[in-house]
Coordinates of C-alpha atoms in Angstrom, one line a residue:
Chain A
M649 CA 3.1 20.0 -21.3
I650 CA 5.8 21.5 -19.0
E651 CA 3.1 21.6 -16.3
I652 CA 2.4 17.9 -16.7
L653 CA 6.1 17.0 -16.7
Q654 CA 6.5 19.1 -13.5
Q655 CA 3.7 17.2 -11.8
I656 CA 5.1 13.9 -12.9
V657 CA 8.5 14.8 -11.4
N658 CA 6.8 15.8 -8.2
G659 CA 4.9 12.5 -8.3
V660 CA 8.0 10.4 -8.9
A661 CA 9.6 11.9 -5.7
I662 CA 6.7 10.9 -3.5
G663 CA 6.2 7.7 -5.5
G664 CA 9.8 6.8 -4.6
V665 CA 8.9 7.1 -0.9
Y666 CA 5.8 4.9 -1.4
V667 CA 7.9 2.3 -3.2
L668 CA 10.3 2.1 -0.2
I669 CA 7.4 1.6 2.2
A670 CA 5.7 -0.9 -0.1
L671 CA 8.9 -2.9 -0.7
G672 CA 9.0 -3.6 3.1
L673 CA 5.3 -4.4 3.3
T674 CA 5.3 -6.6 0.3
T675 CA 8.3 -8.7 1.3
V676 CA 6.8 -9.1 4.8
F677 CA 3.5 -10.1 3.3
G678 CA 5.1 -12.4 0.8
I679 CA 7.0 -14.4 3.4
L680 CA 4.7 -14.3 6.4
G681 CA 1.3 -13.5 4.9
I682 CA 0.7 -10.7 7.4
A683 CA -0.4 -7.1 6.9
H684 CA 2.3 -5.3 8.9
F685 CA 0.2 -2.3 9.8
A686 CA 2.8 -0.9 12.3
H687 CA 5.3 -0.4 9.4
G688 CA 4.3 3.3 8.9
S689 CA 4.7 4.2 12.6
V690 CA 8.0 2.4 12.8
S691 CA 9.2 4.3 9.8
M692 CA 8.2 7.5 11.4
F693 CA 10.1 6.5 14.5
G694 CA 13.2 6.4 12.3
G695 CA 12.4 9.8 10.9
Y696 CA 11.9 11.2 14.4
L697 CA 15.1 9.6 15.6
T698 CA 17.1 11.2 12.8
F699 CA 15.6 14.6 13.5
F700 CA 16.4 14.2 17.1
M701 CA 20.0 13.3 16.5
V702 CA 20.5 16.1 14.1
T703 CA 18.9 18.9 16.1
A704 CA 19.5 17.9 19.7
W705 CA 22.9 16.2 19.5
G706 CA 24.2 18.1 16.5
F707 CA 25.1 14.9 14.6
P708 CA 25.8 15.3 10.8
L709 CA 22.8 14.3 8.8
L710 CA 24.4 11.3 7.1
L711 CA 25.7 9.9 10.4
A712 CA 22.3 10.3 12.0
I713 CA 20.6 8.5 9.1
L714 CA 23.2 5.7 9.4
I715 CA 22.5 5.3 13.1
A716 CA 18.8 5.4 12.5
L717 CA 19.2 2.7 9.9
I718 CA 21.0 0.4 12.3
V719 CA 18.4 1.1 15.0
G720 CA 15.7 0.3 12.4
F721 CA 17.5 -2.9 11.5
L722 CA 17.5 -4.1 15.1
L723 CA 14.0 -2.9 15.8
G724 CA 12.7 -4.9 12.9
M725 CA 14.2 -8.1 14.3
L726 CA 12.8 -7.3 17.7
I727 CA 9.3 -6.8 16.3
E728 CA 9.4 -10.1 14.5
L729 CA 10.8 -12.0 17.5
L730 CA 8.5 -10.6 20.2
A731 CA 5.3 -9.7 18.4
Y732 CA 4.7 -11.7 15.2
R733 CA 6.5 -15.0 16.0
P734 CA 4.1 -15.9 18.8
V735 CA 1.1 -15.7 16.4
R736 CA 2.9 -17.3 13.5
N737 CA 0.6 -20.3 13.4
A738 CA -2.6 -18.6 14.5
N739 CA -5.3 -17.1 12.3
H740 CA -4.1 -14.3 10.1
I741 CA -6.6 -11.9 11.7
N742 CA -4.7 -12.3 15.0
A743 CA -1.4 -11.2 13.4
F744 CA -3.3 -8.2 12.1
I745 CA -4.6 -7.4 15.6
V746 CA -1.1 -7.7 16.9
A747 CA -0.1 -5.3 14.2
L748 CA -2.7 -2.8 15.3
G749 CA -1.5 -3.1 18.9
L750 CA 2.0 -2.6 17.8
T751 CA 0.9 0.5 15.9
M752 CA -0.6 2.0 19.0
M753 CA 2.5 1.2 21.0
V754 CA 4.9 2.7 18.5
E755 CA 2.7 5.8 18.0
G756 CA 2.6 6.1 21.8
L757 CA 6.4 5.8 22.1
N758 CA 6.8 8.4 19.3
L759 CA 4.5 10.8 21.3
Q760 CA 6.3 10.0 24.5
F761 CA 9.8 10.6 23.1
F762 CA 9.3 13.3 20.5
G763 CA 6.1 15.1 21.5
H764 CA 3.2 16.0 19.2
E765 CA 4.8 18.9 17.4
Q766 CA 5.2 18.7 13.7
V767 CA 8.9 18.4 12.9
V768 CA 11.0 18.8 9.7
I769 CA 14.4 17.3 9.4
P770 CA 16.8 20.2 8.5
T771 CA 18.9 19.4 5.4
N772 CA 20.2 22.8 4.2
L773 CA 19.6 21.8 0.6
A774 CA 18.0 24.9 -0.8
R775 CA 19.2 25.0 -4.4
V776 CA 16.7 24.6 -7.2
F777 CA 17.6 23.0 -10.5
D778 CA 15.9 24.0 -13.7
I779 CA 15.9 21.4 -16.4
G780 CA 14.2 22.6 -19.6
G781 CA 11.5 24.5 -17.7
V782 CA 10.9 21.8 -15.1
T783 CA 12.1 22.9 -11.7
I784 CA 13.5 20.3 -9.3
P785 CA 14.5 21.3 -5.8
E786 CA 17.9 19.8 -4.9
L787 CA 16.4 17.8 -2.0
R788 CA 13.7 16.3 -4.2
L789 CA 16.3 15.2 -6.7
Y790 CA 18.5 13.5 -4.0
V791 CA 15.4 11.8 -2.7
I792 CA 14.6 10.4 -6.1
I793 CA 18.2 9.3 -6.6
A794 CA 18.5 7.7 -3.1
A795 CA 15.1 5.9 -3.6
A796 CA 16.2 4.6 -7.0
L797 CA 19.5 3.3 -5.5
L798 CA 17.7 1.6 -2.6
I799 CA 15.2 0.0 -4.9
I800 CA 17.9 -1.3 -7.2
A801 CA 19.9 -2.6 -4.2
M802 CA 16.9 -4.3 -2.7
T803 CA 16.0 -5.9 -6.1
L804 CA 19.5 -7.1 -6.6
F805 CA 19.6 -8.5 -3.0
V806 CA 16.4 -10.5 -3.5
E807 CA 17.3 -11.7 -7.0
K808 CA 21.0 -12.3 -6.8
T809 CA 22.1 -13.3 -3.3
K810 CA 21.8 -16.6 -1.5
T811 CA 19.7 -15.0 1.3
G812 CA 17.5 -13.4 -1.3
Q813 CA 17.0 -16.7 -3.0
A814 CA 16.0 -18.2 0.4
I815 CA 13.5 -15.4 1.0
R816 CA 11.9 -16.0 -2.4
A817 CA 11.9 -19.8 -1.7
V818 CA 10.1 -19.3 1.6
A819 CA 7.6 -16.9 0.0
E820 CA 6.9 -19.4 -2.8
N821 CA 6.6 -22.6 -0.8
R822 CA 7.5 -22.7 2.9
D823 CA 7.5 -26.5 3.3
A824 CA 9.7 -27.1 0.2
A825 CA 12.1 -24.4 1.4
I826 CA 12.4 -26.2 4.7
L827 CA 13.2 -29.4 2.9
M828 CA 15.9 -27.7 0.9
G829 CA 17.6 -26.7 4.1
V830 CA 16.5 -23.1 4.3
N831 CA 16.4 -21.9 7.9
V832 CA 12.9 -20.5 8.2
K833 CA 13.5 -19.1 11.6
T834 CA 16.1 -16.6 10.5
I835 CA 14.5 -15.6 7.2
P836 CA 11.7 -13.6 8.8
L837 CA 14.3 -11.9 11.0
V838 CA 16.2 -10.8 7.9
V839 CA 13.1 -9.7 6.1
F840 CA 11.9 -7.6 9.0
A841 CA 15.3 -6.1 9.6
I842 CA 15.7 -5.0 5.9
S843 CA 12.1 -3.9 5.6
T844 CA 12.3 -1.8 8.7
A845 CA 15.6 -0.2 7.5
L846 CA 13.9 0.6 4.2
G847 CA 11.0 2.1 6.1
V848 CA 13.4 4.2 8.1
C849 CA 14.8 5.6 4.9
A850 CA 11.3 6.4 3.8
G851 CA 10.6 8.1 7.1
V852 CA 13.7 10.3 6.8
M853 CA 12.6 11.2 3.2
V854 CA 9.1 12.2 4.4
G855 CA 10.6 14.0 7.3
S856 CA 12.9 16.1 5.1
L857 CA 10.5 16.6 2.1
F858 CA 7.4 17.3 4.1
A859 CA 7.1 16.9 7.9
I860 CA 6.7 14.2 10.6
A861 CA 3.8 14.4 12.9
P862 CA 1.5 12.0 14.8
G863 CA -0.8 10.2 12.4
I864 CA 1.6 10.5 9.4
G865 CA 2.8 7.0 10.0
E866 CA -0.8 5.6 9.6
W867 CA -1.3 7.7 6.5
L868 CA 1.9 6.3 5.0
V869 CA 1.2 2.7 5.7
V870 CA -2.3 3.0 4.2
K871 CA -0.6 4.4 1.0
G872 CA 1.8 1.5 1.2
F873 CA -1.1 -1.0 1.2
A874 CA -2.8 0.8 -1.6
V875 CA 0.5 0.4 -3.6
L876 CA 0.4 -3.3 -2.8
I877 CA -3.1 -3.6 -4.1
L878 CA -2.2 -1.7 -7.2
G879 CA 0.9 -3.8 -7.9
G880 CA -0.2 -7.2 -6.5
L881 CA 0.4 -8.5 -2.9
G882 CA 3.9 -9.9 -2.4
S883 CA 5.3 -8.8 -5.7
I884 CA 8.4 -6.6 -5.7
P885 CA 8.1 -5.3 -9.3
G886 CA 4.5 -4.7 -8.4
A887 CA 5.5 -2.5 -5.5
I888 CA 7.8 -0.5 -7.7
V889 CA 5.3 0.1 -10.5
G890 CA 2.4 0.5 -8.1
G891 CA 4.3 3.1 -6.0
L892 CA 5.2 5.2 -9.0
V893 CA 1.7 5.0 -10.4
L894 CA 0.2 6.0 -7.1
G895 CA 2.6 8.9 -6.6
V896 CA 2.2 10.3 -10.1
T897 CA -1.6 9.8 -10.1
E898 CA -1.7 11.8 -6.8
A899 CA 0.5 14.6 -8.1
L900 CA -1.5 14.9 -11.4
A901 CA -4.8 14.8 -9.4
A902 CA -3.5 17.4 -7.0
G903 CA -2.2 19.6 -9.8
F904 CA -5.1 19.4 -12.2
I905 CA -8.2 18.3 -10.4
S906 CA -8.3 19.0 -6.6
S907 CA -5.6 18.9 -4.0
A908 CA -8.2 18.2 -1.2
Y909 CA -9.5 15.1 -3.0
K910 CA -6.2 13.8 -4.4
D911 CA -6.3 10.9 -2.0
V912 CA -9.8 10.1 -3.0
I913 CA -8.8 10.0 -6.6
A914 CA -5.8 7.8 -5.8
F915 CA -8.1 5.3 -4.0
V916 CA -10.6 5.4 -6.9
V917 CA -7.8 4.4 -9.3
M918 CA -6.8 1.7 -6.9
I919 CA -10.3 0.3 -6.7
A920 CA -10.7 0.5 -10.5
V921 CA -7.5 -1.4 -11.0
L922 CA -8.7 -4.0 -8.5
L923 CA -11.9 -4.5 -10.4
L924 CA -10.2 -4.9 -13.8
R925 CA -7.2 -6.9 -12.5
P926 CA -8.0 -8.4 -9.1
Q927 CA -4.4 -9.7 -8.8
G928 CA -2.9 -6.3 -9.2
L929 CA -0.9 -4.8 -12.1
M930 CA 2.1 -7.1 -11.8
G931 CA 0.5 -9.9 -9.8
K932 CA 0.3 -13.4 -11.2
A933 CA -3.2 -14.5 -12.1
Chain B
M35 CA -29.1 -28.2 31.0
K36 CA -26.5 -26.2 29.1
L37 CA -29.3 -24.3 27.3
R38 CA -30.8 -23.3 30.7
A39 CA -27.4 -22.1 32.0
T40 CA -26.9 -19.8 29.0
H41 CA -30.5 -18.5 29.3
V42 CA -29.9 -17.7 33.0
L43 CA -26.7 -15.9 31.9
Y44 CA -28.6 -13.8 29.3
A45 CA -31.3 -12.9 31.8
A46 CA -28.7 -11.9 34.4
A47 CA -26.8 -9.8 31.9
L48 CA -30.0 -8.0 30.9
L49 CA -30.9 -7.4 34.5
G50 CA -27.5 -6.0 35.1
F51 CA -27.9 -3.6 32.2
V52 CA -31.3 -2.5 33.4
L53 CA -30.0 -1.8 36.9
L54 CA -26.7 -0.3 35.8
P55 CA -27.8 3.4 35.8
Q56 CA -29.1 2.9 39.4
L57 CA -25.8 1.5 40.5
I58 CA -23.6 4.1 38.8
T59 CA -22.9 7.1 41.0
V60 CA -20.5 8.9 38.7
K61 CA -22.3 10.6 35.9
Y62 CA -19.4 10.3 33.5
Y63 CA -19.6 6.5 33.7
L64 CA -23.3 6.7 32.7
H65 CA -22.1 8.7 29.7
L66 CA -19.5 6.0 28.9
S67 CA -22.2 3.3 29.3
V68 CA -24.4 5.0 26.7
L69 CA -21.4 5.2 24.3
A70 CA -20.6 1.6 25.0
L71 CA -24.2 0.5 24.1
V72 CA -23.9 2.5 20.9
W73 CA -20.7 0.5 20.2
V74 CA -22.5 -2.7 21.1
I75 CA -24.8 -2.1 18.1
A76 CA -21.9 -1.2 15.8
A77 CA -19.9 -4.2 17.0
Q78 CA -22.8 -6.6 16.5
G79 CA -22.9 -5.5 12.9
Q80 CA -19.1 -5.9 12.6
N81 CA -19.4 -9.4 14.0
L82 CA -21.8 -10.4 11.2
I83 CA -19.3 -9.7 8.5
Q84 CA -16.0 -10.3 10.4
G85 CA -16.9 -12.9 13.0
Y86 CA -19.4 -15.0 11.1
T87 CA -18.6 -14.5 7.4
G88 CA -14.9 -14.2 8.0
Y89 CA -14.4 -11.0 6.0
V90 CA -12.5 -8.3 7.9
S91 CA -14.1 -5.0 7.0
I92 CA -12.4 -1.8 8.1
V93 CA -15.1 0.7 7.3
Q94 CA -17.5 0.3 10.3
A95 CA -16.8 3.8 11.7
G96 CA -17.1 5.3 8.2
F97 CA -20.6 3.8 7.9
M98 CA -21.4 5.1 11.4
G99 CA -20.4 8.5 10.0
I100 CA -22.8 8.1 7.1
G101 CA -25.6 7.2 9.5
A102 CA -24.8 10.1 11.8
Y103 CA -24.6 12.7 9.0
S104 CA -27.6 11.4 7.1
T105 CA -29.9 11.6 10.1
T106 CA -28.6 15.0 11.0
L107 CA -28.8 16.4 7.4
M108 CA -32.2 15.0 6.8
G109 CA -33.4 16.7 10.0
I110 CA -31.9 20.0 8.9
H111 CA -32.8 20.1 5.2
F112 CA -36.1 18.3 5.1
A113 CA -37.3 19.1 8.6
L114 CA -38.2 15.5 9.1
P115 CA -39.0 14.3 12.7
V116 CA -36.1 12.8 14.6
W117 CA -37.7 9.4 14.9
L118 CA -38.0 9.1 11.2
T119 CA -34.5 10.2 10.4
I120 CA -33.1 7.7 12.9
L121 CA -35.0 5.0 11.0
L122 CA -34.0 6.3 7.6
A123 CA -30.3 6.6 8.5
P124 CA -29.6 2.8 8.3
C125 CA -31.4 2.8 4.9
V126 CA -29.2 5.5 3.5
T127 CA -26.1 3.7 4.9
A128 CA -27.3 0.5 3.2
L129 CA -27.4 2.3 -0.2
F130 CA -23.7 3.3 0.3
A131 CA -22.8 -0.1 1.5
L132 CA -24.4 -1.7 -1.6
A133 CA -22.4 0.5 -3.9
A134 CA -19.2 -0.1 -1.9
G135 CA -19.8 -3.8 -1.2
Y136 CA -20.6 -4.9 -4.7
P137 CA -17.1 -4.2 -6.1
S138 CA -15.0 -4.9 -3.0
L139 CA -16.6 -8.3 -2.3
R140 CA -15.1 -9.5 -5.5
V141 CA -11.8 -9.8 -3.7
K142 CA -10.9 -11.8 -0.6
G143 CA -8.8 -11.7 2.6
H144 CA -6.3 -8.9 2.9
Y145 CA -7.4 -7.3 -0.4
F146 CA -10.9 -6.9 0.9
A147 CA -9.6 -5.5 4.2
I148 CA -7.5 -2.9 2.5
V149 CA -10.2 -1.9 0.0
T150 CA -12.7 -1.3 2.8
L151 CA -10.1 0.6 4.7
A152 CA -9.7 2.8 1.6
F153 CA -13.5 3.3 1.6
N154 CA -13.3 4.5 5.2
L155 CA -10.6 7.0 4.2
V156 CA -12.7 8.2 1.3
I157 CA -15.7 8.8 3.5
F158 CA -13.5 10.6 6.0
I159 CA -11.9 12.9 3.4
V160 CA -15.3 13.7 1.9
L161 CA -16.8 14.5 5.3
M162 CA -13.8 16.7 6.0
H163 CA -13.8 18.6 2.7
A164 CA -17.5 18.8 1.6
T165 CA -17.8 21.8 3.9
D166 CA -21.0 23.1 2.2
L167 CA -22.8 20.0 3.4
T168 CA -20.9 18.8 6.5
Q169 CA -19.2 21.9 7.7
G170 CA -16.0 20.0 7.7
E171 CA -13.7 19.7 10.7
A172 CA -15.8 22.2 12.7
G173 CA -18.7 19.7 12.7
I174 CA -22.4 20.2 13.2
S175 CA -23.7 21.1 16.6
G176 CA -27.2 21.5 18.1
I177 CA -28.5 18.2 16.7
P178 CA -32.0 17.7 18.2
K179 CA -32.9 14.9 20.5
P180 CA -36.0 12.7 20.0
G181 CA -39.0 13.0 22.3
R182 CA -40.5 15.7 24.4
E183 CA -38.9 17.8 27.1
D184 CA -41.2 16.5 29.9
G185 CA -42.1 13.3 31.6
W186 CA -40.8 9.8 30.7
F187 CA -39.6 10.5 27.3
D188 CA -37.2 13.4 28.0
F189 CA -34.3 12.1 26.0
A190 CA -32.1 15.0 27.0
N191 CA -32.0 13.1 30.3
R192 CA -29.0 10.9 30.1
Q193 CA -30.6 8.0 32.0
V194 CA -33.6 8.0 29.7
Y195 CA -31.3 8.0 26.6
Y196 CA -29.4 5.1 28.2
Y197 CA -32.6 3.0 28.4
F198 CA -33.6 4.1 24.8
V199 CA -30.2 2.9 23.5
L200 CA -30.4 -0.2 25.7
V201 CA -33.8 -1.3 24.2
I202 CA -32.4 -0.8 20.7
A203 CA -29.2 -2.6 21.5
V204 CA -31.1 -5.6 22.9
I205 CA -33.4 -5.7 19.8
M206 CA -30.4 -5.5 17.5
T207 CA -28.5 -8.2 19.4
G208 CA -31.6 -10.4 19.3
L209 CA -31.9 -9.7 15.6
A210 CA -28.3 -10.7 15.1
A211 CA -28.9 -14.0 17.0
L212 CA -31.9 -14.7 14.7
I213 CA -29.9 -14.0 11.6
V214 CA -27.1 -16.3 12.7
R215 CA -29.6 -19.1 13.4
S216 CA -31.4 -18.7 10.2
R217 CA -30.4 -20.4 6.9
I218 CA -28.7 -17.2 5.9
G219 CA -26.6 -17.1 9.0
Q220 CA -25.6 -20.8 8.6
T221 CA -24.6 -20.0 5.0
L222 CA -22.5 -17.1 6.2
I223 CA -20.7 -19.5 8.7
A224 CA -20.2 -22.0 5.9
I225 CA -18.6 -19.2 3.7
R226 CA -16.2 -18.5 6.5
Q227 CA -15.3 -22.1 6.8
N228 CA -15.0 -23.0 3.2
E229 CA -16.2 -20.6 0.5
T230 CA -15.2 -22.8 -2.4
L231 CA -17.3 -25.6 -1.1
V232 CA -20.3 -23.2 -0.7
G233 CA -19.9 -22.2 -4.3
A234 CA -19.5 -25.8 -5.4
I235 CA -22.9 -26.9 -3.9
G236 CA -24.6 -24.3 -6.0
I237 CA -25.0 -21.4 -3.5
A238 CA -24.3 -17.9 -4.8
A239 CA -21.9 -16.9 -2.1
W240 CA -21.7 -13.3 -3.2
K241 CA -25.3 -12.6 -2.4
Y242 CA -24.8 -13.8 1.1
K243 CA -21.6 -11.9 1.5
L244 CA -23.3 -8.7 0.2
F245 CA -26.1 -9.3 2.6
A246 CA -23.7 -9.6 5.6
F247 CA -21.8 -6.5 4.4
V248 CA -25.0 -4.4 4.0
A249 CA -26.5 -5.7 7.3
A250 CA -23.2 -4.7 9.1
A251 CA -23.4 -1.3 7.5
M252 CA -27.0 -0.8 8.6
Y253 CA -26.1 -1.7 12.2
A254 CA -23.3 0.9 11.9
G255 CA -25.7 3.5 10.4
L256 CA -28.1 3.0 13.3
A257 CA -25.3 3.3 15.8
G258 CA -24.1 6.4 14.2
A259 CA -27.5 8.0 14.2
L260 CA -28.0 7.2 17.9
Y261 CA -24.6 8.6 18.6
A262 CA -25.4 11.9 16.7
H263 CA -28.6 12.5 18.6
Y264 CA -27.0 11.6 21.9
Q265 CA -24.0 13.9 21.6
S266 CA -25.9 16.6 19.7
F267 CA -22.6 17.2 18.0
I268 CA -20.7 15.4 15.2
N269 CA -17.5 16.0 13.3
P270 CA -15.5 13.7 11.1
E271 CA -12.8 12.9 13.8
I272 CA -14.9 10.2 15.4
F273 CA -15.6 8.4 12.1
G274 CA -12.0 7.7 11.1
L275 CA -9.9 4.7 10.7
A276 CA -9.0 4.4 14.4
Q277 CA -12.7 4.0 15.3
S278 CA -13.1 1.3 12.6
L279 CA -10.2 -0.5 14.2
D280 CA -12.0 -0.2 17.6
A281 CA -15.0 -2.0 16.1
I282 CA -12.7 -4.8 14.9
L283 CA -11.0 -5.0 18.3
A284 CA -14.4 -5.1 20.1
V285 CA -15.3 -8.2 18.1
I286 CA -11.9 -9.9 18.6
I287 CA -11.5 -9.1 22.3
G288 CA -15.1 -10.1 23.2
G289 CA -15.1 -13.2 21.1
S290 CA -15.4 -13.4 17.4
G291 CA -18.4 -15.3 16.0
T292 CA -20.3 -15.3 19.3
I293 CA -23.4 -13.3 20.2
L294 CA -22.2 -12.1 23.6
G295 CA -18.7 -11.3 22.3
P296 CA -19.4 -7.9 20.7
V297 CA -21.4 -6.8 23.8
I298 CA -18.4 -7.5 26.1
G299 CA -15.9 -6.2 23.6
A300 CA -17.8 -2.9 23.1
F301 CA -17.7 -2.2 26.8
V302 CA -14.0 -3.1 27.0
V303 CA -13.1 -0.9 24.0
V304 CA -15.0 2.1 25.6
F305 CA -14.0 1.6 29.2
L306 CA -10.5 0.3 29.0
P307 CA -8.9 3.4 27.6
E308 CA -10.6 5.4 30.3
Y309 CA -9.3 3.1 33.0
L310 CA -5.8 3.5 31.6
R311 CA -6.0 7.2 32.1
F312 CA -4.0 6.9 35.3
A313 CA -1.1 6.0 33.0
D314 CA -1.4 9.3 31.3
S315 CA 0.9 9.6 28.3
F316 CA 1.7 5.9 28.5
R317 CA -1.9 5.1 28.0
L318 CA -1.6 4.4 24.2
I319 CA 1.5 2.2 24.8
L320 CA -0.2 0.3 27.5
Y321 CA -3.4 -0.2 25.5
G322 CA -1.4 -1.5 22.5
L323 CA 0.6 -3.8 24.8
L324 CA -2.6 -5.2 26.3
L325 CA -3.9 -5.8 22.8
V326 CA -0.8 -7.7 21.7
L327 CA -0.7 -9.8 24.9
A328 CA -4.5 -10.5 24.7
T329 CA -4.2 -11.7 21.1
I330 CA -1.2 -13.9 21.8
F331 CA -2.5 -15.4 25.0
M332 CA -6.3 -15.5 24.5
P333 CA -6.9 -15.6 20.7
R334 CA -10.6 -16.6 21.1
G335 CA -11.5 -13.6 23.1
I336 CA -13.1 -13.2 26.5
V337 CA -16.1 -15.4 25.6
G338 CA -13.7 -18.1 24.5
V339 CA -11.7 -18.0 27.7
V340 CA -14.8 -17.9 30.0
G341 CA -16.3 -20.8 27.9
Q342 CA -13.2 -22.9 28.4
L343 CA -13.2 -22.2 32.2
W344 CA -16.9 -23.1 32.4
A345 CA -16.2 -26.3 30.5
R346 CA -13.4 -27.2 32.9
I347 CA -15.6 -26.5 35.9
T348 CA -18.6 -28.4 34.7
G349 CA -16.5 -31.1 33.0
K350 CA -18.3 -30.6 29.6
A351 CA -16.9 -29.6 26.3
A352 CA -17.2 -25.9 25.5
S353 CA -20.1 -25.1 23.1

């Protein structure tokens, strides 16, 4: 029982990272209908940047994260403006190809700036808590708390603010939103800025919990899409539930079945859910 | 008249391919040409499902891997002749494609793309970790070549293998053209244009979609088998996600839903990264940038652009 609880706690930490990635992907998908494949690589760029500022320039971690967030915010807008806006009215496959091209460019930039060594963001958080037999490293606990706060903030933003309302309106019915006076030119900018900033947070978490290396970004974005499938494309509650389900499934699979095949098991679960509920766990039929 | 012009074009292209090894002086380029022809086969398959049916599948390299490993393993474990295993490889791949396609074709659009992507990852992970069978990351070397060691059919000779793959690529391209012209092919195009309508007039669209998916996989399986016997070495690296994306790019860059498109696209996908070598570490960035620019400024691919130019010159509407 303790063992199961332990794996679930481990799963919630990685699940939180998945949720952050998936929240960005799902809002982008909801509003523009595109699979933003470069999201993982861009997130890893944020992780690398934080690592670089902390180790090379000696910035305090929190300051480095803050700067990386601002860079991510601006980078997101730039991506929307330069890459996706020109293919806005073209076939969706074209936007996907643009996303692939972007992925290569960002991966190339990461290699160019930060090399191909595997890096871990140093945090100096080495304490380990023991709660009723379940051990939680300090860092993992903070990651879970930070992810939870970000998820709540994002949900409140989308549900309660005027801009959030506009985002939901555009996702639901673009033409009607235009008629209601929503500026559909700035909404995608806002969505990309926030999504990329959330991605940067996920990148920092991956970089401090595990490691950043070339290829990790693609792995992360694939997981993000798996979460979207699980939860339902474009659904924010779906991204939260899907991310946690995927994270916990993986942790349980790694702990009790096989760590080599944990990703296979996670994908099998995804495909099974898709067959039983093609619209995803939280998607509308 | 137009028909004759395209026939001349096809004949010229074929002649070019036949003469290519005589014109190439650098051996490395001949090597790349063989790889490009292998990719022509894979891309023709991808075009059936992506270009004509309109379903973007991201598992073509995974299926190439199944083809490559099945021909190799059948050769090792059952001591079957190379010719036979090359022919059986697409059949084995088809079985996997049936199993994968049946559930995943129940969903559309992005869902389908992501599910097939997951299949590619599953294939990759299994190839990596089922070390008893596949020897994992280290790969399998010493895969035999077809044919004898002397005379015309010495397939260890790169030039001979080039012609071998060329013949198969031409046959498979012709087969793709026949499929597209047939009733099945027309139904596939109808599915791309309006799947609901196809269902409404009483056609079981799922059968046709499954056919396109399995056919695409068989093309990939054949390409993978030819690759394995050409390189004499395989490991999972070359059957990953990035290569499946290359197959998609080959179709898009060449011209989606055209017969010549995948041929041109395959050569671009194999040769362009090589030509960008001068840029060294900026290569990936440059390749990505070219892709983005190409998609924004020529969404219909090279065939589309050339077709428009041709139409402007002759004053006729593009076909």
